[in-house]
XYZ file of C-alpha atoms in Angstrom:
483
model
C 125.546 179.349 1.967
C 126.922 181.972 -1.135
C 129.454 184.178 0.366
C 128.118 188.102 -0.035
C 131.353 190.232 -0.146
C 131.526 193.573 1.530
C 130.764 196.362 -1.198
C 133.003 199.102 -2.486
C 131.289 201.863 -3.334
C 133.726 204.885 -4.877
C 132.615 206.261 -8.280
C 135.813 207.967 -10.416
C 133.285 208.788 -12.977
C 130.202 210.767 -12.625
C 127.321 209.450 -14.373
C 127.609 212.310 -16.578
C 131.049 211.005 -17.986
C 130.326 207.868 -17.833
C 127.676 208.444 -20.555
C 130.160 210.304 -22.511
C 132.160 206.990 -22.567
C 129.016 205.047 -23.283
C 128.390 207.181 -26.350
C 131.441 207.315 -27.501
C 131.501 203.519 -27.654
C 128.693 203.341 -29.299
C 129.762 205.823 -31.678
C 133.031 204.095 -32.479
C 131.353 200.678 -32.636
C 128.705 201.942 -35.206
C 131.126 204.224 -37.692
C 134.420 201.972 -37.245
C 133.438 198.942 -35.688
C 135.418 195.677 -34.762
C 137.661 193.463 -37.273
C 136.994 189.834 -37.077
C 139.362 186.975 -38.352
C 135.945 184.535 -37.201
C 133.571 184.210 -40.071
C 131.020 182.603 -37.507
C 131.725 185.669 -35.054
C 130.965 187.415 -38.420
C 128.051 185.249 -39.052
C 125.875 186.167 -35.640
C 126.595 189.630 -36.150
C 125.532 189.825 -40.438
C 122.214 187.745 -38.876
C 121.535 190.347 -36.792
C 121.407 193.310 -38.811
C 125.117 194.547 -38.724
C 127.024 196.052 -42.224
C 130.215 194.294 -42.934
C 133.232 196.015 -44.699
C 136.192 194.317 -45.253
C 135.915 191.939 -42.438
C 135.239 194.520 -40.306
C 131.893 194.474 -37.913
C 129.647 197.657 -37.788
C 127.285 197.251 -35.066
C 124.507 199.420 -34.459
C 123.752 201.295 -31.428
C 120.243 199.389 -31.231
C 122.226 195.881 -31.100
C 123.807 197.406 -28.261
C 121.671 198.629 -25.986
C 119.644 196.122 -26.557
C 121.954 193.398 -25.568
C 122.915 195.841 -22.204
C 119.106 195.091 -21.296
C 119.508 191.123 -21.820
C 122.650 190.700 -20.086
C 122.306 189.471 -16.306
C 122.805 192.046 -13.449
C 123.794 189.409 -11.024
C 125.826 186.156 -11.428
C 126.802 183.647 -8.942
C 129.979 181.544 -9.742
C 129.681 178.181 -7.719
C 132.524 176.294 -5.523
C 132.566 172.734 -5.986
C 131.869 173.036 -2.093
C 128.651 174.878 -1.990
C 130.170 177.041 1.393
C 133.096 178.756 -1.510
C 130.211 180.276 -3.727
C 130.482 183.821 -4.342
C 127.714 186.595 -5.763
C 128.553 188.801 -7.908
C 127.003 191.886 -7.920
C 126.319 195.990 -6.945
C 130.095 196.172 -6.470
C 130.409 193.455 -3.643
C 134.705 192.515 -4.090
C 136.241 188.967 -3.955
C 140.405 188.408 -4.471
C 141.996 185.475 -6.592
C 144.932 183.920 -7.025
C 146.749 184.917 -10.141
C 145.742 185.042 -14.082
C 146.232 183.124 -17.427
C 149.666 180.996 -17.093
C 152.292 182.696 -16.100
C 155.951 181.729 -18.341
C 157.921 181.797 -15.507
C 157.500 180.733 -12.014
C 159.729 182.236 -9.060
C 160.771 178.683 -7.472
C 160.263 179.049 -3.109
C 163.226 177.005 -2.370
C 165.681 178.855 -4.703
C 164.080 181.754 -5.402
C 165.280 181.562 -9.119
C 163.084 181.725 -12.025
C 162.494 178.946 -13.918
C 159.694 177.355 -16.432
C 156.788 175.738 -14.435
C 155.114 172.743 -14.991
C 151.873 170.825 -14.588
C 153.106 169.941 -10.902
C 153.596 173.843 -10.376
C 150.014 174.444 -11.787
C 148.853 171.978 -9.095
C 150.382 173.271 -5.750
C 149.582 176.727 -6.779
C 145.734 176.126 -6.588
C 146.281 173.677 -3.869
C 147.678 176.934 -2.593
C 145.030 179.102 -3.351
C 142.327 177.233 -2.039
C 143.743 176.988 1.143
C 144.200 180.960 1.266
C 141.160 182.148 3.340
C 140.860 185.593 1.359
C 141.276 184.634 -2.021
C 137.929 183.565 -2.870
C 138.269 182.250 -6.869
C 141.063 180.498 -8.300
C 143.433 181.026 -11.722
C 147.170 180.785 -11.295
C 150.492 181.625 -11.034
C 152.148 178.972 -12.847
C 151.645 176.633 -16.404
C 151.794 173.906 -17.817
C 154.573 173.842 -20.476
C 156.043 170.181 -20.169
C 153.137 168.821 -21.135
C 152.015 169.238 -25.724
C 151.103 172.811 -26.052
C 147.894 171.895 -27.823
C 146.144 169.991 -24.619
C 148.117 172.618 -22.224
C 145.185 174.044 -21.165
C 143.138 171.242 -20.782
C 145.753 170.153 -18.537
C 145.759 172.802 -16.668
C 141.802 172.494 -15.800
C 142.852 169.015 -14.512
C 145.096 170.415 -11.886
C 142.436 173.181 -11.088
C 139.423 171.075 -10.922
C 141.473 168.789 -8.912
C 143.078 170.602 -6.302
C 140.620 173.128 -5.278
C 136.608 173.646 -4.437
C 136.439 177.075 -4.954
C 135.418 178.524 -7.613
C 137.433 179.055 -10.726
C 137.874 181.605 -13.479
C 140.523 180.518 -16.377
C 141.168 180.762 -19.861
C 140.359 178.172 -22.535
C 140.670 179.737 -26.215
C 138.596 178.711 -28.829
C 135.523 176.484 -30.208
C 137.300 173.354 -29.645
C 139.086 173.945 -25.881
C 136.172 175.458 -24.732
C 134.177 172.690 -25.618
C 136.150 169.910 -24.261
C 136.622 172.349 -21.013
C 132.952 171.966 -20.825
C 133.129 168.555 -20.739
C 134.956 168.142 -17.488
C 133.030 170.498 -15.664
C 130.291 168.883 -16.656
C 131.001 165.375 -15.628
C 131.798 167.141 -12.131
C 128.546 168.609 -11.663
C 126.575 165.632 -13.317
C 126.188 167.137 -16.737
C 125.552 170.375 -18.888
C 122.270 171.138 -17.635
C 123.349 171.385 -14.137
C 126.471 173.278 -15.220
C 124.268 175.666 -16.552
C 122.249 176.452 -13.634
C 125.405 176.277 -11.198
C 128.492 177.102 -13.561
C 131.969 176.271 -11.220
C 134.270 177.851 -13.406
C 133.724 181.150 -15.527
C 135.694 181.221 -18.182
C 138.601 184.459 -19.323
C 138.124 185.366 -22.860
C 140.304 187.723 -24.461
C 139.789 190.174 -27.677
C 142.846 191.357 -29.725
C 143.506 195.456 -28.824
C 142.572 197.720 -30.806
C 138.888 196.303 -31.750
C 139.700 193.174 -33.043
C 137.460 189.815 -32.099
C 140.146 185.986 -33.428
C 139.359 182.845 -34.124
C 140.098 181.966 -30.602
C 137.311 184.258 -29.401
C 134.477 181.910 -30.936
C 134.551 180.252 -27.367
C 132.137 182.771 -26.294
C 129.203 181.693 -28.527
C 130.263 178.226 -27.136
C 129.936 179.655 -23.602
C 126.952 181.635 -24.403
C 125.029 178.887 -25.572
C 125.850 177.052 -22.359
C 125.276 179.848 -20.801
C 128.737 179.592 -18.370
C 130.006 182.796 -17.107
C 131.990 184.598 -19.609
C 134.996 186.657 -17.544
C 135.859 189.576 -20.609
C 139.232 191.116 -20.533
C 140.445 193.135 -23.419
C 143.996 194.947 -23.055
C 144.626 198.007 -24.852
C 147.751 199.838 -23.333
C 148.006 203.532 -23.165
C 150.548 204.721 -26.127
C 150.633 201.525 -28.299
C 146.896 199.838 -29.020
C 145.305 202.783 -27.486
C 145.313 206.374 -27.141
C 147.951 207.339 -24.824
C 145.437 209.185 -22.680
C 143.579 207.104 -19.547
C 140.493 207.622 -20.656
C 140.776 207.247 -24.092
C 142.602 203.925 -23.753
C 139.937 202.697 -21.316
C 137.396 203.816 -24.161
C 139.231 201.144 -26.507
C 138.478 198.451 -23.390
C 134.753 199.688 -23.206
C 133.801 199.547 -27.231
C 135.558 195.483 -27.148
C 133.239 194.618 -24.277
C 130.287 195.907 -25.151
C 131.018 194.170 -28.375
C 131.685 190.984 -27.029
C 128.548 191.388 -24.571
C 126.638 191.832 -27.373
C 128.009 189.076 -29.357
C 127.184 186.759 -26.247
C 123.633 188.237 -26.023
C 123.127 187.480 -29.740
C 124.069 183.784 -29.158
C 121.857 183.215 -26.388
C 119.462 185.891 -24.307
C 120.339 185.886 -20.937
C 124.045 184.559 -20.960
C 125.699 185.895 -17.844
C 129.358 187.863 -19.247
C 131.150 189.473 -16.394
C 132.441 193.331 -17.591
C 135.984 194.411 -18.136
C 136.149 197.521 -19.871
C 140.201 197.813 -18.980
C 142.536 200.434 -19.802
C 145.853 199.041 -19.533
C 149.396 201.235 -19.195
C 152.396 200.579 -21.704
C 156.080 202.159 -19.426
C 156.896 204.524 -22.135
C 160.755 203.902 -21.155
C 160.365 200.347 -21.557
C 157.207 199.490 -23.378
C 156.445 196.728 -21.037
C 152.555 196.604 -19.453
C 153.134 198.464 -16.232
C 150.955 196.180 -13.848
C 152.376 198.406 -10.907
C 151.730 201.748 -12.445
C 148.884 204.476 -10.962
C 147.608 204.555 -14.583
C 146.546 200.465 -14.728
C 144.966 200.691 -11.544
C 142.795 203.647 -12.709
C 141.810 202.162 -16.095
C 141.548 198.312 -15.457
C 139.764 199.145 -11.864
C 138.487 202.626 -10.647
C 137.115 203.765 -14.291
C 136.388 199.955 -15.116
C 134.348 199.449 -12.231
C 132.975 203.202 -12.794
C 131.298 201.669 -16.052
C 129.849 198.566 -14.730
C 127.795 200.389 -12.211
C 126.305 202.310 -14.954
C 125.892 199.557 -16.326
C 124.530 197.861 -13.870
C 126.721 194.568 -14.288
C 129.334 192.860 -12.342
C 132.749 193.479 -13.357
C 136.530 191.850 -13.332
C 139.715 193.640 -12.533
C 143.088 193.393 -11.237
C 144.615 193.682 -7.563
C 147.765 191.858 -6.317
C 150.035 192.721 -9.389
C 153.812 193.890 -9.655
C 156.307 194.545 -11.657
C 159.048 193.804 -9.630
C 160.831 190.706 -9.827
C 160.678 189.607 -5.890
C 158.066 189.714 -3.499
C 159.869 193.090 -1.610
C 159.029 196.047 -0.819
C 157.798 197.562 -4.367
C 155.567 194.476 -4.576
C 154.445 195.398 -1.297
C 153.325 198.990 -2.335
C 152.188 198.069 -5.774
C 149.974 195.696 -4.162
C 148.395 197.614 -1.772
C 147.961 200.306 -4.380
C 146.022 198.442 -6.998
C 144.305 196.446 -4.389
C 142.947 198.481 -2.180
C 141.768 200.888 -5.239
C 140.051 197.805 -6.939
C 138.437 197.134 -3.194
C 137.102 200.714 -3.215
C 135.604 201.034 -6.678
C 133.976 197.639 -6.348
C 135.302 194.976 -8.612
C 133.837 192.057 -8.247
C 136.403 189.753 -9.227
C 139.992 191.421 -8.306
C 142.248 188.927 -10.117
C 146.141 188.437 -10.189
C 147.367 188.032 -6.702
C 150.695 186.112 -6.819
C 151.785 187.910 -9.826
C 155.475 189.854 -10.321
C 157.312 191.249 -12.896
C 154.563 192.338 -15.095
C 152.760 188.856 -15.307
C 155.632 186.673 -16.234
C 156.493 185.500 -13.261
C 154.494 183.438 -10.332
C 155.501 183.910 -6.709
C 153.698 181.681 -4.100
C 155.425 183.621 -1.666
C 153.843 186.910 -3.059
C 150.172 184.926 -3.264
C 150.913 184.534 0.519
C 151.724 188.461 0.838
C 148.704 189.303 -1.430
C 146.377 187.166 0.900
C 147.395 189.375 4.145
C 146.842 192.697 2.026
C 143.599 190.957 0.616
C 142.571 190.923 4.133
C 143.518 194.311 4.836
C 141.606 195.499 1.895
C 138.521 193.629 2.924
C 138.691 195.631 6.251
C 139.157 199.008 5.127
C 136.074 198.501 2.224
C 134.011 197.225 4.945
C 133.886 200.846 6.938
C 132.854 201.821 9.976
C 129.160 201.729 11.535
C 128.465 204.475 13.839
C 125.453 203.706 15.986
C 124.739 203.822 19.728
C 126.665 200.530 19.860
C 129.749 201.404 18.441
C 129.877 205.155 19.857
C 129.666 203.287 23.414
C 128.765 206.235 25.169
C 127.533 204.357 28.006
C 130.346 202.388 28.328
C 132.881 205.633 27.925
C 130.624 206.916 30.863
C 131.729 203.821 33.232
C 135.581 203.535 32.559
C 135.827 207.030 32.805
C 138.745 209.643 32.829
C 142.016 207.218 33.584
C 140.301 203.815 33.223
C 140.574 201.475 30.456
C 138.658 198.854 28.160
C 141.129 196.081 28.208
C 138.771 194.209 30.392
C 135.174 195.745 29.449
C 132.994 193.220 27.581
C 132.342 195.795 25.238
C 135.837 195.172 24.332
C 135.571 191.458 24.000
C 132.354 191.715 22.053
C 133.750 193.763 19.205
C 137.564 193.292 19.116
C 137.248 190.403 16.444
C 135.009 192.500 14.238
C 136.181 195.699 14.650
C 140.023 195.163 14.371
C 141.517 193.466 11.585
C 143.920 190.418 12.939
C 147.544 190.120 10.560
C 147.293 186.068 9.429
C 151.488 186.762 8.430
C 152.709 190.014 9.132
C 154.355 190.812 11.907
C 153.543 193.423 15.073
C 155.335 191.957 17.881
C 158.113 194.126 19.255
C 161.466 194.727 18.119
C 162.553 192.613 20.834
C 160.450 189.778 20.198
C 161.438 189.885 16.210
C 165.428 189.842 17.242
C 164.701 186.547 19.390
C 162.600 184.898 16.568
C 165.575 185.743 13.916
C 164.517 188.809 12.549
C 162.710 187.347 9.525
C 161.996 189.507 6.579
C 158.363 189.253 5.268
C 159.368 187.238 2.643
C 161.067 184.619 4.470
C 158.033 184.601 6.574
C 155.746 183.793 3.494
C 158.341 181.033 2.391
C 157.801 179.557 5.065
C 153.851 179.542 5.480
C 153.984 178.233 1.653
C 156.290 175.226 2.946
C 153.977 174.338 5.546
C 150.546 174.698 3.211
C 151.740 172.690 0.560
C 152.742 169.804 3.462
C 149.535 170.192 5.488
C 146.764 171.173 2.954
C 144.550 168.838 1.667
C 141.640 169.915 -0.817
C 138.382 168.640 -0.896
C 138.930 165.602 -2.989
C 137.310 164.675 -6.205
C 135.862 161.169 -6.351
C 137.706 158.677 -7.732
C 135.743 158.262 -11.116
C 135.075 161.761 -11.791
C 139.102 161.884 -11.815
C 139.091 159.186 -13.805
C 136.496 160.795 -16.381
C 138.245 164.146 -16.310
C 141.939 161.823 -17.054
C 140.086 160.350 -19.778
C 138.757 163.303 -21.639
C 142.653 164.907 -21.097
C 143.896 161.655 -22.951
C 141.019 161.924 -25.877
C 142.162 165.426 -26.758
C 146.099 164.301 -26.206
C 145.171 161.647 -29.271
C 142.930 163.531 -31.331
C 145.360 167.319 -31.350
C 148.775 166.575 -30.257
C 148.824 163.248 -33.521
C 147.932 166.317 -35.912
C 151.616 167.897 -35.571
C-alpha cells in the first residue's frame, strides 16, 4: 500500500504574491535568461523557439507556461518494498535522511570528524531505512576511498543495497546518470518498468545565479526516462542572489521553472519535483547558514508557497544545523526548520543527519532528527473536533473529581491522539539519576550502536547484486583508465 503523508497546509504567500514571483520569473527568464556551458541543453531550448545570445538562453513566457501545464501534479516515488512507497502531492510531508555526500562524517565511537568511506555510505542507509519516520533515503556520509570518477556510482551500490525505501540522490551528468539508470533498472527488471515505478528520483543541481553545466544534461537523460527529477538550485542571500528573502528565492524560482521546462521539452509528461529555494549566506562568515530563520523561509515556507500555486510537489530541507555536535543548537535548529517545512507542506523534507552546514554527517543527529520527525508529523496532523473527540458523554460520566485513566475512551484514543517519544526521555528526575543521567546524545549513540548490530535490510538477490557489482566494475575500467 503507498504511504499518504499527513498534509501541511500554511501559505506564507498569498496567491497575490505569489503571482508577483511568477511574473517576475518569467520576466527575468524572457529579458535575461539562463547561461548554459551545455550546447545540447542549448540545443532543446534553440529547437524550441528560444533566442540565444552569447550562450545565454532566453526563454519565452509561452515555453513556460506551457511546460507548467505538462508537468505532473502528482508523483509517486516507489520503495523497493512496495509497503515504503510514498505520494507526493497537495502538500502531504515525508522526512529523509541526509543530502548529496557529506566531506566529513562525525565518527559515533569517537565523536571526531573524519573522511567517510564507502562502508560509512553503507551503515548510514542501513541506518535510515531502519528509522520509522524517515521515509526516503540520501545520506550523511561518501564515498571518497574509492576513484572519484565512479564515486557516485558507488555510492548507489551501497544505497540500492542496504535499504527498500525509496531513494532520492545525486548523479551528475549524461554519462552517471545513465549508468545510474542501469542499476535501477536491472532491480526492477528493466527501463520500462523503471519508468512506470521509478525507486530512486534523482537531485539535480543548477549553478546560482541562472546558470544550467554540463553536468545538468542528466535531466534530458532523466526526462526521457521519465525518472523523477528532485530540482534544487542554491542561490544564497548576499552573494548569488539578492540579499533580500524574496528576491533570493526569486533567483531559485526563475532556475526551476527553467529546468522544468527544459525537462518538459525533452519529454511531455516527465515528473520534476519543485525547489524554488532561497538559500542564506552568514554575512559574518559567508558560510550557507542551514540553521538560520532566513533558509527555512526561502528553501521551505516560500518554496512550498510556490508549488501550491503551482500545483506541483515540492523538495525542501528539515533536520539541518550548523553546529558541529548533535547538542542543543542542533536541537533547536532542527525543530525550527522542521517543523516549518512540516507546516508549509514539503513533500520531500531532506537533510536529517546533517551538522555544521552540510559538511559533516552525524548518525547520532539522524537518530535525534527521527524523534523530532515524529514530533513534526504529530503537530501537522492537527486536531479533529467532533462528537468523538469532544467526549461530552464521557466528561458527563467521570464527572467533577473522577478521572479517565481507566475509561475506554482513554484506551481507544491514547495511541492516536498522543504522540509516544521513540528516544527522548520523560521519566522523572529520579528515574534519569538511577539510569546514569544520559544526555540525549549519548542516548542516540547508543540506539545507533544497537541498529547497526540488529538491523537487517530487505536483501537484494544475489544476482541483481551481482549485476549492479558488475556495472560498478564496467564504469571503474572504462573512467577511472582515462586519468
Amino acid at each position: 500500500m503507498i504511504q499518504r503523508g499527513v498534509k501541511g497546509l500554511w501559505k506564507i504567500l498569498s496567491n497575490e504574491e505569489a503571482r508577483s514571483m511568477h511574473v517576475a520569473a518569467l520576466e527575468i527568464l524572457e529579458k535575461t535568461g539562463m547561461f548554459s556551458e551545455s550546447e545540447k541543453i542549448i540545443k532543446v531550448f534553440k529547437d524550441a523557439g528560444a533566442e540565444i545570445e552569447d550562450r545565454k538562453i532566453k526563454i519565452p513566457q509561452y515555453l513556460v507556461e506551457e511546460a507548467l501545464k505538462k508537468a505532473p501534479k502528482t508523483v509517486i516515488l516507489y520503495g523497493r518494498n512496495p509497503k515504503n512507497s510514498i505520494l507526493l502531492e497537495d502538500g502531504r510531508i515525508y522526512f529523509g535522511l541526509g543530502g548529496t555526500p557529506t566531506p566529513y562524517i562525525r565518527d559515533v565511537e569517537t565523536g571526531e570528524f573524519r573522511r567517510p568511506g564507502k562502508k560509512d555510505v553503507e551503515e548510514c542507509t542501513k541506518l535510515g531505512d531502519a528509522l520509522p519516520n524517515l521515509k526516503f533515503i540520501m545520506t550523511i556520509a561518501g564515498a571518497f576511498d574509492v576513484p572519484w570518477e565512479v564515486e557516485y556510482i558507488h555510492e548507489f551500490e551501497a544505497l540500492f543495497n542496504n535499504t527498500s525505501k525509496p531513494i532520492v540522490f545525486a548523479t551528475p551528468g549524461e554519462d552517471a546518470a545513465k549508468r545510474v539508470l542501469e542499476m535501477a533498472s536491472v532491480i526492477v527488471g528493466g527501463m520500462e518498468e523503471l519508468s512506470k515505478k521509478p525507486i530512486l528520483g534523482v537531485y539535480c543541481e543548477t549553478a546560482s545565479p541562472l546558470q544550467f553545466t554540463t553536468p545538468n544534461e542528466n535531466i534530458i537523460v532523466l526526462a526521457k526516462a521519465k525518472v523523477p527529477i528532485v530540482l534544487g538550485p542554491m542561490p544564497m542571500t548576499g552573494s548569488t542572489a539578492p540579499v533580500t528573502v524574496a528576491g533570493c528565492a526569486l533567483i531559485g524560482t526563475c532556475e526551476n521553472l527553467a529546468a522544468i521546462t527544459l525537462a518538459q521539452l525533452v519529454n511531455p509528461g516527465a515528473p520534476v519535483i519543485y525547489a524554488g529555494w532561497g538559500t542564506a549566506m552568514d554575512p559574518i562568515t559567508s558560510r550557507c547558514a542551514y540553521g538560520a530563520p532566513e533558509f527555512a523561509l526561502g528553501t521551505d515556507a516560500i518554496n512550498a508557497s510556490m508549488a501550491h500555486y503551482y500545483g506541483l510537489p515540492c523538495y525542501g530541507f528539515g533536520g539541518c544545523s550548523d553546529s558541529k555536535a548533535p547538542d542543543a543548537q542542533a536541537g533547536a535548529e532542527v525543530m525550527m526548520n522542521s517543523l516549518i517545512a512540516g507546516l508549509s507542506g514539503v513533500n520531500l523534507i531532506h537533510d536529517c543527519g546533517y551538522l555544521a552546514g552540510g559538511s559533516v554527517g552525524s548518525m547520532e543527529m539522524a537518530v535525534i532528527c527521527n524523534e523530532i520527525a515524529g514530533m513534526v508529523y504529530r503537530i501537522v496532523k492537527g486536531v479533529s473536533v467532533d462528537d468523538e473527540s469532544l467526549a461530552v458523554d464521557v466528561i458527563h460520566e467521570v464527572g467533577p473529581g473522577g478521572h479517565f485513566l481507566s475509561h475506554k475512551h482513554t484506551l481507544t484514543h491514547v495511541k492516536d491522539e498522543i504522540y509516544i517519544p521513540w528516544l527522548f526521555d520523560r521519566t522523572s528526575e529520579v528515574t534519569w539519576v538511577k539510569a546514569g543521567k544520559k544526555d540525549i546524545s549519548v542516548i542516540a549513540k547508543e540506539r545507533v550502536k544497537k541498529i547497526l548490530k540488529e538491523h537487517q535490510p530487505d536483501p537484494l538477490p544475489k544476482d541483481v547484486k551481482e549485476k549492479l557489482s558488475e556495472i560498478v566494475k564496467k564504469a571503474e575500467r572504462e573512467l577511472v583508465k582515462l586519468r
